[in-house]
GROMACS .gro file of C-alpha atoms in nm:
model
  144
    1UNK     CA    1   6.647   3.114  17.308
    2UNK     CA    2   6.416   3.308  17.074
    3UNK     CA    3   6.106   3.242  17.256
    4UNK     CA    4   6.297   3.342  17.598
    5UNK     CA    5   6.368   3.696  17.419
    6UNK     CA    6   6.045   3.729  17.239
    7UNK     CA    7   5.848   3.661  17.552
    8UNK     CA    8   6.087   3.888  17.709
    9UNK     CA    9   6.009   4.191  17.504
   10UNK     CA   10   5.639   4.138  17.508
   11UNK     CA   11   5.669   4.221  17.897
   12UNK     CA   12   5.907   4.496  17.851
   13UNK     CA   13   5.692   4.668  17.606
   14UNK     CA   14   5.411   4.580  17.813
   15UNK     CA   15   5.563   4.759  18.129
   16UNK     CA   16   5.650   5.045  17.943
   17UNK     CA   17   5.305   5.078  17.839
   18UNK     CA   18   5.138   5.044  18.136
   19UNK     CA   19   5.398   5.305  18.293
   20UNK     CA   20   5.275   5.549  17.986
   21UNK     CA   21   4.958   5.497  18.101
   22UNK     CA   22   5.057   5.608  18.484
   23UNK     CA   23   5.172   5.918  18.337
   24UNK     CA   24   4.871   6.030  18.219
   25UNK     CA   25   4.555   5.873  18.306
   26UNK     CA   26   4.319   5.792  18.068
   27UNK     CA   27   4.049   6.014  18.272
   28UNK     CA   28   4.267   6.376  18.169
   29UNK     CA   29   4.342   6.269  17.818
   30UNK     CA   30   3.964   6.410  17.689
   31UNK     CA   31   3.887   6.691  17.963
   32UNK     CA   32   4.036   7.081  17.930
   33UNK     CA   33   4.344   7.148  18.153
   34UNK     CA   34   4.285   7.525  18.286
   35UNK     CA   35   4.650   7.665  18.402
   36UNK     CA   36   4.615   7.944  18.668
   37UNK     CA   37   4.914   8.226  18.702
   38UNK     CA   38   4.952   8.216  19.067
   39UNK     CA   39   5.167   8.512  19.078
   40UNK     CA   40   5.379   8.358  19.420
   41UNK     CA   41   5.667   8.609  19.283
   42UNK     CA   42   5.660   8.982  19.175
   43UNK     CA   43   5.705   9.086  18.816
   44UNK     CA   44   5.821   9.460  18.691
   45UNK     CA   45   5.643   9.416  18.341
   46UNK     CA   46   5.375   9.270  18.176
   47UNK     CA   47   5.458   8.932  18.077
   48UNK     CA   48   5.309   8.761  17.791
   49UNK     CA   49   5.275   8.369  17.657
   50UNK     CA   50   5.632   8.317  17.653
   51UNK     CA   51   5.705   8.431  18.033
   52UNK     CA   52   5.425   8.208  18.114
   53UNK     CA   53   5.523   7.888  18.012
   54UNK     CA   54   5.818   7.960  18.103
   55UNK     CA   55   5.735   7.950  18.479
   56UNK     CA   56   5.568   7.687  18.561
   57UNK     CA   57   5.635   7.642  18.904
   58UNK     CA   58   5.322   7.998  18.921
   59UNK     CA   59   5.119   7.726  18.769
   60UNK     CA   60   4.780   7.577  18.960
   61UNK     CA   61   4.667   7.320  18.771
   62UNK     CA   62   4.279   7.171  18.720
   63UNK     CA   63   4.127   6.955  18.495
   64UNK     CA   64   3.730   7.012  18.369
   65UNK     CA   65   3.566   6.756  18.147
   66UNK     CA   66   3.320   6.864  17.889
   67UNK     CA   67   3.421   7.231  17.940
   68UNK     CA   68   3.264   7.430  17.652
   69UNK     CA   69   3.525   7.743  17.718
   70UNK     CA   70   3.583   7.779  17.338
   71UNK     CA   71   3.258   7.825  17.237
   72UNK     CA   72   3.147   8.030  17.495
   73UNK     CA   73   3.425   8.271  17.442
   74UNK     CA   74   3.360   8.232  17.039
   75UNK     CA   75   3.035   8.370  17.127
   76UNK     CA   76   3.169   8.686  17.270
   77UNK     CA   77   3.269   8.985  17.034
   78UNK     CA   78   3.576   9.008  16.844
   79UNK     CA   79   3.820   9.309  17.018
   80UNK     CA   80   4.171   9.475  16.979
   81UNK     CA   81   4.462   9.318  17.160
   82UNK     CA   82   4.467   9.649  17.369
   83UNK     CA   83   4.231   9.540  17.621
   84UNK     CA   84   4.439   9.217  17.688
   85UNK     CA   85   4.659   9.279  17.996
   86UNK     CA   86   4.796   8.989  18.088
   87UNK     CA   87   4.831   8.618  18.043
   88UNK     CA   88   4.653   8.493  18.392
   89UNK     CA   89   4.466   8.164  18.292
   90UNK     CA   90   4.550   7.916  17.976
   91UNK     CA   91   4.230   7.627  17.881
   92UNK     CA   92   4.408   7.361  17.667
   93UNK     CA   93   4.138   7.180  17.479
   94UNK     CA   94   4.187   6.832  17.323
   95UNK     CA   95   4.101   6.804  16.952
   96UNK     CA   96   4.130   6.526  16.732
   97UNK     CA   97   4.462   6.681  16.510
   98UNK     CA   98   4.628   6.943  16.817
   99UNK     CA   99   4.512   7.131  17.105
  100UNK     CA  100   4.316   7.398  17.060
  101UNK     CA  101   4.452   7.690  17.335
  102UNK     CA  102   4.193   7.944  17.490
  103UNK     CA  103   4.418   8.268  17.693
  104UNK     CA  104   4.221   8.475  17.986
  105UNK     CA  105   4.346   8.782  18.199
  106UNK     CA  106   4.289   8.797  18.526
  107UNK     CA  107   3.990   9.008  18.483
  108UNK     CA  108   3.844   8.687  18.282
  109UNK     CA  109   3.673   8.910  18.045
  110UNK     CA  110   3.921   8.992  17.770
  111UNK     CA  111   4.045   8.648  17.543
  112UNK     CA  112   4.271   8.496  17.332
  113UNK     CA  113   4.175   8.180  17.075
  114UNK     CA  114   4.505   8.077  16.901
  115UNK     CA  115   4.403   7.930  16.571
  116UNK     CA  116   4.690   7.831  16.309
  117UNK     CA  117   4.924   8.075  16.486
  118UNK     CA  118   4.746   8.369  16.471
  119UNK     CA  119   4.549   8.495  16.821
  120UNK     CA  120   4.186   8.623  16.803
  121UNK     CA  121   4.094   8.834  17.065
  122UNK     CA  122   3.748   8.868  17.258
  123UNK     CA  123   3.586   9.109  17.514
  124UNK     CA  124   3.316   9.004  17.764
  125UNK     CA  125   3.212   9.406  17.861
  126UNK     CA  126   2.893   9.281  18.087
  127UNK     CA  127   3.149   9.009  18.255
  128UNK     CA  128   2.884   8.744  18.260
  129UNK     CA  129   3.164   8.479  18.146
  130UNK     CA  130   3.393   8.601  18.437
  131UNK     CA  131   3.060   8.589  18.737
  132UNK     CA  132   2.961   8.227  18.595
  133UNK     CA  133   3.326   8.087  18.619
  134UNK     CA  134   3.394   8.232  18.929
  135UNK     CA  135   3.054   8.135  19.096
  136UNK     CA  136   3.121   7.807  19.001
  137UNK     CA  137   3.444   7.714  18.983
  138UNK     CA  138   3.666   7.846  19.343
  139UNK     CA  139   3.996   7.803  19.110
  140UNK     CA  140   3.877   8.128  18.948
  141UNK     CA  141   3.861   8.331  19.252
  142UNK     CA  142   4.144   8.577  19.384
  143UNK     CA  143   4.148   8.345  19.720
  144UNK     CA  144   4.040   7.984  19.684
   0.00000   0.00000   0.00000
C-alpha cells in the first residue's frame, strides 16, 4: 500500500510540475516582457503606475530576449519627474534576486528605473532611444 501511494505522489507532483512549466515556458523566464498601454478606452486624467496595472485588459504584451533597455536608458541623463506624462510602456527585466522595472511615456523619451522603491527619472531630448525602438520594433509604433 505504501509503494501504491508513494508511486502515486511521484506522478502527481510530477504533473503538477510539468503543468508549472506550461504556464510559463522556459523560453520567457530570461527575456524582458515590454507591456504596451493600448489605450482601447478614454481616460479624463493622467493615470499613473497604479491605474496601469490595474487594467490589464489595455495591455499588449511582447517578449525580447537580451534586451539591454536598462542600460541604455541608464545612459541617458538624470531629469525631474515633470517631464514624465504618462505611464505608456513597462520593460520587466529578470534579475537574479527581483525584477528590475524600466517605465516609458508614450513619447519614449522621458523614463522611469524603479530601484529599492524609489523611481529615477531620465530624458532622451535628441529621441535617438525612441527612433531606434520604433524603427525596429513595430510594437512601438502608434499603428502596428
Amino acid at each position: 500500500m505504501k509503494t501504491i501511494l508513494f508511486f502515486f505522489s511521484v506522478i502527481l507532483l510530477s504533473t503538477i510540475s510539468f503543468e508549472k512549466e506550461k504556464i510559463i515556458p522556459a523560453k520567457y523566464k530570461n527575456e524582458t516582457k515590454v507591456i504596451k498601454f493600448m489605450y482601447s478606452e478614454e481616460y479624463l486624467m493622467d493615470y499613473g503606475e497604479k491605474m496601469f496595472w490595474d487594467n490589464t485588459q489595455e495591455h499588449a504584451i511582447m517578449f525580447q530576449d537580451r534586451f539591454e533597455i536598462k542600460n541604455l536608458v541608464q545612459k541617458l541623463p538624470q531629469s525631474n519627474s515633470k517631464l514624465f506624462k504618462n505611464h505608456n510602456y513597462c520593460f520587466i527585466i529578470p534579475n537574479s534576486k527581483v525584477n528590475d522595472t524600466v517605465y516609458a511615456d508614450f513619447s519614449l523619451k522621458a523614463w522611469i528605473i524603479k530601484k529599492d522603491g524609489k523611481s529615477i527619472y531620465y530624458y532622451d531630448k535628441e529621441g535617438n532611444l525612441a527612433r531606434d525602438l520604433r524603427a525596429n520594433y513595430s510594437f512601438f509604433r502608434e499603428c502596428w
